[in-house]
Short mmCIF file of C-alpha atoms and ligand atoms in Angstrom, two decimals:
data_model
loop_
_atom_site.label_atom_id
_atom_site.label_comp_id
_atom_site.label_asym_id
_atom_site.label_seq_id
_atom_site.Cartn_x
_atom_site.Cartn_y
_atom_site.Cartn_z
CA UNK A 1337 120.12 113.61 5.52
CA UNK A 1338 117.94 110.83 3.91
CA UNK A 1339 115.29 111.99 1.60
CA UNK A 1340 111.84 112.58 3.21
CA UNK A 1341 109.97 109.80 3.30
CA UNK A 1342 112.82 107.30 2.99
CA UNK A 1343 113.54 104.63 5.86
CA UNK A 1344 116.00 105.81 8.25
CA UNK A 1345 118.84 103.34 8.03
CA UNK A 1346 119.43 101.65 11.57
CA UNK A 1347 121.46 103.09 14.31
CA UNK A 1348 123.24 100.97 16.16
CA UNK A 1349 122.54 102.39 19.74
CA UNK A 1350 118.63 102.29 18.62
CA UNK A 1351 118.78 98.56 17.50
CA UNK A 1352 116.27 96.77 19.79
CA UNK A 1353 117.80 93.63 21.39
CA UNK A 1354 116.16 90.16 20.76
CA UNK A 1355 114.64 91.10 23.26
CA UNK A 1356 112.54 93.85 21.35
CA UNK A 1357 112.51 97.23 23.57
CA UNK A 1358 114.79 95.88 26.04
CA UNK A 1359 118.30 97.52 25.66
CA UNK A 1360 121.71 96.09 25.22
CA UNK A 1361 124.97 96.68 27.63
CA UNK A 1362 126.85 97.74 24.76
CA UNK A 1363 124.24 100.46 23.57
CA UNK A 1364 125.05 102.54 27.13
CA UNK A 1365 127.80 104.80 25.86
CA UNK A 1366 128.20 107.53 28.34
CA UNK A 1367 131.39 106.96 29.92
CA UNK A 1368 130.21 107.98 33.47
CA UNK A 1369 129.24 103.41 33.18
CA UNK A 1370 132.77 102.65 34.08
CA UNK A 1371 134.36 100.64 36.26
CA UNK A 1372 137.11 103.08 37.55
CA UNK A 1373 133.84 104.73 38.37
CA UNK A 1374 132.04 101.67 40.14
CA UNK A 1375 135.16 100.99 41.82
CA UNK A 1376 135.88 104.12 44.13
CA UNK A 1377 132.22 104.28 44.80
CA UNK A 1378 132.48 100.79 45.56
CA UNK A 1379 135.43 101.41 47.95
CA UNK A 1380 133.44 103.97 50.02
CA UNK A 1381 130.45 101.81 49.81
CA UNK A 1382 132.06 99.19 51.41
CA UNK A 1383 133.58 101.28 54.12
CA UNK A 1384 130.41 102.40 55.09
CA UNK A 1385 128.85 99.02 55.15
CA UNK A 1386 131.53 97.82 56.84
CA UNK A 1387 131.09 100.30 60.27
CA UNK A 1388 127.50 99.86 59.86
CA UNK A 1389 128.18 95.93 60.10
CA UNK A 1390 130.57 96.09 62.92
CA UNK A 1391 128.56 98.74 65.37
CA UNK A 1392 125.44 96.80 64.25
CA UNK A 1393 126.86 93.42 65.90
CA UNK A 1394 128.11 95.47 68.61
CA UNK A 1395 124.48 96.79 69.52
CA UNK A 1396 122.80 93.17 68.91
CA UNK A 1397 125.15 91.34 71.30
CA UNK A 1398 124.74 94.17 74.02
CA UNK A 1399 121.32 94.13 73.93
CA UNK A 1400 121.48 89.93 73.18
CA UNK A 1401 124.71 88.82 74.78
CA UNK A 1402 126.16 85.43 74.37
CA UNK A 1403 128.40 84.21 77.19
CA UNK A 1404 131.72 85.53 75.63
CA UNK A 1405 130.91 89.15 75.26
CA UNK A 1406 132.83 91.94 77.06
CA UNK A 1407 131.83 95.23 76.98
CA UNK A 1408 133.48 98.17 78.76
CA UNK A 1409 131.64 100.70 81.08
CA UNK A 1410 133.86 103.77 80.19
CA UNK A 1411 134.07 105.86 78.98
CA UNK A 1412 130.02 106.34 79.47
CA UNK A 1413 129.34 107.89 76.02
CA UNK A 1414 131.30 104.57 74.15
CA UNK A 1415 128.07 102.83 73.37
CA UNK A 1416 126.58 106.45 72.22
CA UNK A 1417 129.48 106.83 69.58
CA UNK A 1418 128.98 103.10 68.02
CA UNK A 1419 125.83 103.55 67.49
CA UNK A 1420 126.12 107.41 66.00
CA UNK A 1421 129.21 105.52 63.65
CA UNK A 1422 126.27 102.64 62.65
CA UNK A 1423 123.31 105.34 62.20
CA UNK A 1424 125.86 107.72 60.25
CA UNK A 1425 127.96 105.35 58.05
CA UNK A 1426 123.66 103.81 57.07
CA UNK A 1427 122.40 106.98 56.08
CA UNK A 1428 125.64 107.99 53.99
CA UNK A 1429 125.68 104.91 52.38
CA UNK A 1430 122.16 105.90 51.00
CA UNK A 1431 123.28 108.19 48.09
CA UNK A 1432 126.61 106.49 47.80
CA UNK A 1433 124.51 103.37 46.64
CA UNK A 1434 122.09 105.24 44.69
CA UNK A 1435 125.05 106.21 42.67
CA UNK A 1436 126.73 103.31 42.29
CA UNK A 1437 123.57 101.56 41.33
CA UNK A 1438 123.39 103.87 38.70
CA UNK A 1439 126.66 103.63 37.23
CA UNK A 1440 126.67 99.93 36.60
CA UNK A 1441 123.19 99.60 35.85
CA UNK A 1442 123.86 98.88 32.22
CA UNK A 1443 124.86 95.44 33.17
CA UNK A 1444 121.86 94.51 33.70
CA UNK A 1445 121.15 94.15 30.38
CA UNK A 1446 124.13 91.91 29.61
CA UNK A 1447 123.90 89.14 26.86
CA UNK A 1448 123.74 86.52 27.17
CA UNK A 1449 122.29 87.32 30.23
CA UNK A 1450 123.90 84.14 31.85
CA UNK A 1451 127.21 82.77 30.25
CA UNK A 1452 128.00 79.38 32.65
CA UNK A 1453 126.65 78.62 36.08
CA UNK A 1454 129.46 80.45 37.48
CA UNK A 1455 128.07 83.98 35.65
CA UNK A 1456 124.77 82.85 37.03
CA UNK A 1457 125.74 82.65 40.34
CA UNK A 1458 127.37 85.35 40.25
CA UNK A 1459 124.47 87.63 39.32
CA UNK A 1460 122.44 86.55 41.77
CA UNK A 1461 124.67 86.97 44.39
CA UNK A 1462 124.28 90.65 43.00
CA UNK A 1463 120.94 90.77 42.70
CA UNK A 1464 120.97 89.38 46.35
CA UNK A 1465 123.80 92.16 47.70
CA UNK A 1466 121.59 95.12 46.53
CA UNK A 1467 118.43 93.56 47.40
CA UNK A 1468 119.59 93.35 51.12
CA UNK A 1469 121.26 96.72 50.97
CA UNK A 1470 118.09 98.33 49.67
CA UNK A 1471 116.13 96.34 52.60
CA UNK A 1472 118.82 97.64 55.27
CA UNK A 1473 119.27 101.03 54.43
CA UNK A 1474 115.09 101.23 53.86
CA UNK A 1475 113.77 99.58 57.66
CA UNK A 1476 117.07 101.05 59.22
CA UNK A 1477 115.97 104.70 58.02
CA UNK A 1478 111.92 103.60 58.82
CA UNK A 1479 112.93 103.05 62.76
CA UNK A 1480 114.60 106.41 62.94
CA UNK A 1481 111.57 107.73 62.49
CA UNK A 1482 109.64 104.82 64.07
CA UNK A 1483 107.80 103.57 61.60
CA UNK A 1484 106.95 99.80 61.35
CA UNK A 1485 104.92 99.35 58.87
CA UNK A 1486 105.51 95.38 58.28
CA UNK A 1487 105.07 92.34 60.49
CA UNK A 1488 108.08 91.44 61.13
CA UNK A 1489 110.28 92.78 64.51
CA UNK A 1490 112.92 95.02 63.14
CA UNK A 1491 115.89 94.33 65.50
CA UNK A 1492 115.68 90.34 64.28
CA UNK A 1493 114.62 91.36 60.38
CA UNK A 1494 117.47 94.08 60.13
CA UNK A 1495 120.40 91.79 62.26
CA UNK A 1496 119.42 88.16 59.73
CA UNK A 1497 119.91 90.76 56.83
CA UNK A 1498 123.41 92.24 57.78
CA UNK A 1499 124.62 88.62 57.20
CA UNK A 1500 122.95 88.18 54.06
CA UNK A 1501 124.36 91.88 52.88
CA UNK A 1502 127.77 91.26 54.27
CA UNK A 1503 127.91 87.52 52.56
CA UNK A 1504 127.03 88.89 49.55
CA UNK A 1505 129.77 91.68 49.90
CA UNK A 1506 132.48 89.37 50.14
CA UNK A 1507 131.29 87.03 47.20
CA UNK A 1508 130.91 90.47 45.28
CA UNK A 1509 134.36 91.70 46.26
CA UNK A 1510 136.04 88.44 45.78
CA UNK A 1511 134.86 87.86 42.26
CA UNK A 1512 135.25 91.40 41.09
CA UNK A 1513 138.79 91.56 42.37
CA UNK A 1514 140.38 92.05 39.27
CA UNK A 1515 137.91 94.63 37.72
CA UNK A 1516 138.64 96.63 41.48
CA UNK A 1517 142.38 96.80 40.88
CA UNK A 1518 141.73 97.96 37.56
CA UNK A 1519 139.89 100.27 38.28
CA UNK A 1520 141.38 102.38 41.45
CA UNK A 1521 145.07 101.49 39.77
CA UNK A 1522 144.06 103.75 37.25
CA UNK A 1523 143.27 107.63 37.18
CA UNK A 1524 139.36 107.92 37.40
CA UNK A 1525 138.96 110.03 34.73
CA UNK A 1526 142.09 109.68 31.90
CA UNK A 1527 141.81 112.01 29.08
CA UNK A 1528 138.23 113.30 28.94
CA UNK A 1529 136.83 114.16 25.56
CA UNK A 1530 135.82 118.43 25.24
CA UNK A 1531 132.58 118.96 26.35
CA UNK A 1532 132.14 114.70 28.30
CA UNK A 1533 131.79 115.12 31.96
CA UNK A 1534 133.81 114.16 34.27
CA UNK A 1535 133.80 110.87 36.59
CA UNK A 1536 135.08 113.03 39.04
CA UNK A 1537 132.40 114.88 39.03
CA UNK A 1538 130.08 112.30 39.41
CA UNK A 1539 132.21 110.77 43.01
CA UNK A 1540 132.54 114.73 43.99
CA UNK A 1541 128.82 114.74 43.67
CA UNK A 1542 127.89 111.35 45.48
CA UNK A 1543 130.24 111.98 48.43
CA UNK A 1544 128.79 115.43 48.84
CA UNK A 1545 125.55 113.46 48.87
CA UNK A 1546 126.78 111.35 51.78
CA UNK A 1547 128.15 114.37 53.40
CA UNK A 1548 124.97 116.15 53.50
CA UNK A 1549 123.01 112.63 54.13
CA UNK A 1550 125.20 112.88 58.15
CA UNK A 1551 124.70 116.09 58.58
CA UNK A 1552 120.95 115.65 58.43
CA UNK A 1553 121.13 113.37 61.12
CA UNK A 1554 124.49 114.08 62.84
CA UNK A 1555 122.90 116.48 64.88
CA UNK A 1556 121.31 113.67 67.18
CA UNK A 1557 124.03 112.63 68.57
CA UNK A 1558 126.76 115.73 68.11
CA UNK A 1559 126.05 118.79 70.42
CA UNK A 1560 125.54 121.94 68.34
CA UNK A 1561 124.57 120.44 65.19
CA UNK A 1562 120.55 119.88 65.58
CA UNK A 1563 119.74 123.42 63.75
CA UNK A 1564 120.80 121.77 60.54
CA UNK A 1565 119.52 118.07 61.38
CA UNK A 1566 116.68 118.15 59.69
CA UNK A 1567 116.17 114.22 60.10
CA UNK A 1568 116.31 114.31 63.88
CA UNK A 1569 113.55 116.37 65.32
CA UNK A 1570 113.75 114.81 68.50
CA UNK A 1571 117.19 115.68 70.18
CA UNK A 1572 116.52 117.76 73.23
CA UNK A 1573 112.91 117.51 73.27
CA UNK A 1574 111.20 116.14 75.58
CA UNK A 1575 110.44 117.23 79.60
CA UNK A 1576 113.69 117.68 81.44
CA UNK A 1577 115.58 118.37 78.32
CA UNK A 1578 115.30 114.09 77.04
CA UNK A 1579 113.57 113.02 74.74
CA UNK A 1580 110.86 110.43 74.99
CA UNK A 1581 110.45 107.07 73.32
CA UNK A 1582 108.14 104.82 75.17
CA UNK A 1583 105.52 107.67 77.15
CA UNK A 1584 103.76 106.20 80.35
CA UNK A 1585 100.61 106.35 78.93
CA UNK A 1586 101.56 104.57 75.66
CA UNK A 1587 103.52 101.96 78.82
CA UNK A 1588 100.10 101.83 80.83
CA UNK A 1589 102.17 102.61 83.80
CA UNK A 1590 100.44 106.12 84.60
CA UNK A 1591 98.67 104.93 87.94
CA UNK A 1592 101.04 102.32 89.11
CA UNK A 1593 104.00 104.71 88.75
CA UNK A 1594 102.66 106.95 90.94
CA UNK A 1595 100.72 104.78 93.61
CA UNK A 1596 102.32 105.65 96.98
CA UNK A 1597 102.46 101.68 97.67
CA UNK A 1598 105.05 101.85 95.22
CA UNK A 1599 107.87 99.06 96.29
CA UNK A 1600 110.76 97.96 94.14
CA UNK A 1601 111.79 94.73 95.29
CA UNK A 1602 115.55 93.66 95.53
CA UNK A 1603 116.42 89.68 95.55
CA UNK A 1604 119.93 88.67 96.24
CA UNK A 1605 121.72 85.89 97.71
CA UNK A 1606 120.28 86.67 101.46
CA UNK A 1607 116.87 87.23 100.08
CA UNK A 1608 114.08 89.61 99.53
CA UNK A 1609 113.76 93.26 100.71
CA UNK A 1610 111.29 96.10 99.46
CA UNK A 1611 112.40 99.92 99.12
CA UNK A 1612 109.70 102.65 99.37
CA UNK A 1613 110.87 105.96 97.42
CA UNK A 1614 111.69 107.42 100.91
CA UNK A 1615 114.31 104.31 101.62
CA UNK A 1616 115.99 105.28 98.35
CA UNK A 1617 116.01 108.85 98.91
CA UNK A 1618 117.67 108.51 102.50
CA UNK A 1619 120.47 106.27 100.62
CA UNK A 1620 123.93 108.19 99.71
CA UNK A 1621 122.95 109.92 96.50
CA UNK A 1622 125.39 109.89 93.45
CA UNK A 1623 125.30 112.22 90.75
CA UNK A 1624 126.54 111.88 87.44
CA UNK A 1625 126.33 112.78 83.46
CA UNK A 1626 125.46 109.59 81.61
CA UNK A 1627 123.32 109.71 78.19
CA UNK A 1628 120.67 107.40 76.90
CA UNK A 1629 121.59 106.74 73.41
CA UNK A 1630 118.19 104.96 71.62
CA UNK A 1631 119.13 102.81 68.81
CA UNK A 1632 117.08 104.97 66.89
CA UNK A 1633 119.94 107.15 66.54
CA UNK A 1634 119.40 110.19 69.27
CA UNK A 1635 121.48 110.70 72.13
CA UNK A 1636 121.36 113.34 74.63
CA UNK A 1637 123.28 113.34 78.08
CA UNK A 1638 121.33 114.18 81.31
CA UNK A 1639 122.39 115.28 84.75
CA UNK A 1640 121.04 111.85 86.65
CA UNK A 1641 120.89 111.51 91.13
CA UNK A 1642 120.22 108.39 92.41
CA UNK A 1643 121.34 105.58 94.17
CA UNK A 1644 124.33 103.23 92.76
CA UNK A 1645 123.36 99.97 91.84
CA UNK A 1646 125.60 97.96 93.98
CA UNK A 1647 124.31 99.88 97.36
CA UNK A 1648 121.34 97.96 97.20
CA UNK A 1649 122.27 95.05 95.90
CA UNK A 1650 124.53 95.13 99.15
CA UNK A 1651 121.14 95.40 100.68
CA UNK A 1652 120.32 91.59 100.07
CA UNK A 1653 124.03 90.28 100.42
CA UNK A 1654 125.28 90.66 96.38
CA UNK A 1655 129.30 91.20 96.40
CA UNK A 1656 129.92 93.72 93.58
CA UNK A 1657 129.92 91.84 90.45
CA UNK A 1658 128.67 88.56 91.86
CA UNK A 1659 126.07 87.74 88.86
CA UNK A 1660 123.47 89.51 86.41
CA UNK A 1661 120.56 91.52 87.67
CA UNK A 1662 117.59 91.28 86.15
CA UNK A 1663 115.81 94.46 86.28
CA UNK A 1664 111.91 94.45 85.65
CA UNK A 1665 109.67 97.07 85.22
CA UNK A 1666 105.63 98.22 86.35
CA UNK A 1667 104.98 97.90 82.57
CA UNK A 1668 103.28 95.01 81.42
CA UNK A 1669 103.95 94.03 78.21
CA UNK A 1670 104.96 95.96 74.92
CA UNK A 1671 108.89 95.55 73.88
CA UNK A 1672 111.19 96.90 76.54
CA UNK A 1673 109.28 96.30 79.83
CA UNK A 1674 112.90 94.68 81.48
CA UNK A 1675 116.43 94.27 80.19
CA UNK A 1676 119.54 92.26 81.79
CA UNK A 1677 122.13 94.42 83.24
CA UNK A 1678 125.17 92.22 83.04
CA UNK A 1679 127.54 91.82 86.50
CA UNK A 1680 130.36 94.10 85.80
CA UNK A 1681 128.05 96.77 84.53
CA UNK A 1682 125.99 96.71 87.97
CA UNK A 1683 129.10 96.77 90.44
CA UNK A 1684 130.10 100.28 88.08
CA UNK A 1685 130.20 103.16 90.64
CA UNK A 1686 128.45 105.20 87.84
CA UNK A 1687 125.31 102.53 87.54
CA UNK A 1688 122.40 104.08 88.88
CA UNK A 1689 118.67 103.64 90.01
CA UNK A 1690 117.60 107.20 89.43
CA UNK A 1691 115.54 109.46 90.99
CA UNK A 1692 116.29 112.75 89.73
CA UNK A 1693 116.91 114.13 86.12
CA UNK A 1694 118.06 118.28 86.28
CA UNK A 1695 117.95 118.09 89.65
CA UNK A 1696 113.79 117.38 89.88
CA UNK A 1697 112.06 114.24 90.34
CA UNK A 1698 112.11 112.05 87.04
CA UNK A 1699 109.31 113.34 85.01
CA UNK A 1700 107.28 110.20 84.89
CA UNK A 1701 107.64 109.87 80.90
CA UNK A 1702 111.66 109.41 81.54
CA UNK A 1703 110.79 106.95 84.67
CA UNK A 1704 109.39 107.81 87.75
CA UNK A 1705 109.56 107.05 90.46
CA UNK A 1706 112.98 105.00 89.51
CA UNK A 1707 115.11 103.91 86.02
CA UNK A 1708 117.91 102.73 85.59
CA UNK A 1709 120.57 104.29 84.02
CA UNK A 1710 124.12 102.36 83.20
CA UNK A 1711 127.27 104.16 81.20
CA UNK A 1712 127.88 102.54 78.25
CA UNK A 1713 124.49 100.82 77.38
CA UNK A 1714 122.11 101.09 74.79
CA UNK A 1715 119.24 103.20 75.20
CA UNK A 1716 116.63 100.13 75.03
CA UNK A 1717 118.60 98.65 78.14
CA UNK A 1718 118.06 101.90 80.27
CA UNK A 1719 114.85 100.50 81.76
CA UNK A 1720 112.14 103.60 83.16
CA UNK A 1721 109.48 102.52 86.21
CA UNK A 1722 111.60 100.28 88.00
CA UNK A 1723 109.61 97.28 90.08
CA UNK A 1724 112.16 94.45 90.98
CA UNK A 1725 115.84 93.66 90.78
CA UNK A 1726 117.20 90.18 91.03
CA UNK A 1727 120.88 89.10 91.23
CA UNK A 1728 120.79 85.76 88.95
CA UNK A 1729 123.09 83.38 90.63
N1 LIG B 2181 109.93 100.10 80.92
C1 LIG B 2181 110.49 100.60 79.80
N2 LIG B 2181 111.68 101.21 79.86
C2 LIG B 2181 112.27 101.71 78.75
C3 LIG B 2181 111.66 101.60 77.47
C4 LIG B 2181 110.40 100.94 77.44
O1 LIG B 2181 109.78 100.80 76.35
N3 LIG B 2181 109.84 100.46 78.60
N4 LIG B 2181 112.27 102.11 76.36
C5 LIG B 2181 113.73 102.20 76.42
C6 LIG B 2181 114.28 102.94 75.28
S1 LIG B 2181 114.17 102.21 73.75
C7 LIG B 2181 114.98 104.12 75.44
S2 LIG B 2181 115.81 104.81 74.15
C8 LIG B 2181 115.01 104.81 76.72
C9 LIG B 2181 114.58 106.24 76.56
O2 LIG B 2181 114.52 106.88 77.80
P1 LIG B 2181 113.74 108.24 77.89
O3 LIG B 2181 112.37 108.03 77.33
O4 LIG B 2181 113.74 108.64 79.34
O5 LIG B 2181 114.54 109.22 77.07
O6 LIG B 2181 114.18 104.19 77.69
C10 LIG B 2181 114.25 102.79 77.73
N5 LIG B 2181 113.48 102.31 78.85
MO1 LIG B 2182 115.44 103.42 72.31
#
């Protein structure tokens, strides 16, 4: 001990940098900041951002497809499972890159903090990855729960920023390469010193993270999970056991839904005929189990009766799978008012305009007097208060 009073001779892990308060790499000792560490969070990172890249892309082109896409109609809960894998593999990557962020912080306050343009690059391409990870994992979690609180339209904000994230990945992985191999060729802990903890520990802990991170949302799409999904209140709520996304107040649809003039309008190759709810009603009914899984995560299957598709798209001379319908709505406006329903989904025998959820007239919040409702398809696509369908030559 120094005498009282006496300077306290300098510690190395308390020596300011030239920086004054800002710390140096080297003075972050605990040996949790390793790379054998970084690495196998890393690893699960990237698997995570991976199948929340590839279901992403999947949802944008079925809801935006170019001319090449193909996209089965069976079986009718595929689309549902994508987009539980994207919604799932988003949230777990939450703590997973909390963690790693963590354990490699310390490099931020490298020094030099840039060595040659390639170092330089290469940190920003860092700063870049986690910037558009942070932005991904923040809006993706916001539209769960619906809220937008920026200007920008989420689908187009969230889909330009996958590319950015995934770009960066690969730079990332390509120019840490070497540190990777080092560090998953090599036992994550080694000899730890008596009373250290373990890196273990910390991966046990982060993974548990993730693991609790799906189950607070797995319950959306999984039957028999939404006791403990506390992140998905709305699975099974809702009149006719569905939820609700777009109400037909909040659609402006609650008078012309219900008007008895109520038409919907089929064009086709032969022309134009009009359908009264009664001229649907006395067409051969199908029924059938077919969810509506909302990008927002939920999915719920309902017991749907209605008319198939390509029975009245007979009506105005359409062979089955002669060209695109578009399918418009009463609602004027808002985001969703019509969608596209591409040729091979509308000759499907399962493709519906229904009438009936649980065996009762669609509650007018899930459509009435007519939605659509397609295996397969993405919950935005599923189009409630039917007006018109057109076969697009
Ligand atoms: N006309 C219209 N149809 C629509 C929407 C809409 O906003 N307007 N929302 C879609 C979305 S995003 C979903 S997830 C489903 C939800 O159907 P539900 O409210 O019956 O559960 O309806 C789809 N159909
Ligand atoms: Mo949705």
């Amino acid at each position: 001990m120094p005498p009282p009073g006496s300077p306290r001779p300098p510690s190395p892990r308390r020596t300011p940098g030239p920086l004054g308060l800002v710390p140096r790499e080297e003075q972050f000792t605990s040996r949790l900041h390793h790379e054998r560490l970084a690495a196998r969070l890393g690893l699960a990172l990237g698997i995570a951002f991976g199948l929340a890249f590839v279901t992403g892309l999947l949802s944008h082109y079925l809801q935006n497809p170019p001319g090449w896409f193909w996209w089965p109609t069976r079986p009718v809960q595929l689309y549902g499972i994508t987009q539980a894998v994207h919604i799932t593999s988003g949230v777990a990557s939450v703590p997973l890159l909390l963690a790693k962020l963590w354990t490699v912080y310390p490099r931020l306050f490298t020094r030099p903090p840039v060595r040659s343009v390639l170092h330089a690059v290469e940190r920003v391409s860092v700063l870049v990855l986690i910037a558009a990870a942070l932005f991904q994992l923040v809006t993706g979690v916001q539209n769960m729960v619906s809220w937008y609180p920026w200007g920008f339209s989420f689908p187009a904000a969230h889909f330009a920023m996958a590319w950015v994230a995934i770009g960066a990945l690969v730079v990332h992985v390509g120019v840490q390469l070497p540190a990777i191999r080092r560090g998953l060729g090599a036992d994550v802990d080694g000899t730890v010193p008596d009373g250290e903890p373990t890196r273990r520990g910390v991966l046990l802990a982060a993974l548990a993270g993730a693991g609790v991170a799906v189950l607070s949302v797995a319950g959306q799409s999984v039957p028999g999970l939404g006791r403990i999904s506390v992140l998905s209140p709305r699975s099974g709520d809702g009149p006719q056991g569905m939820p609700v996304t777009k109400s037909a107040q909040s659609a402006g649809v609650t008078e012309t839904a219900v008007d008895p003039a109520w038409r919907l309008t089929v064009t086709g190759p032969t022309g134009s005929t009009t359908l009264s709810l009664d001229d649907l009603r006395a067409m051969p009914q199908t029924t059938a189990n077919l969810p509506i899984a909302c990008v927002q995560g939920w999915r719920e299957t309902g017991t749907w009766t209605g008319v198939r598709v390509r029975d009245v798209l007979a009506l105005v001379g359409a062979e089955p799978g002669q060209g695109d319908v578009q399918v418009e709505s009463l609602q004027q406006g808002g985001a969703y008012p019509s969608s596209r329903l591409p040729a091979r989904h509308a000759a499907d025998d399962l493709t519906l305009l229904a009438l009936q959820l649980a065996g009762e007239d669609l509650h007018i919040d899930h459509g009435y007097p007519c939605r659509l409702v397609a295996p397969s398809r993405p919950g935005v696509t599923q189009t409630k208060w039917l007006t018109s369908l057109e076969v697009l030559a």
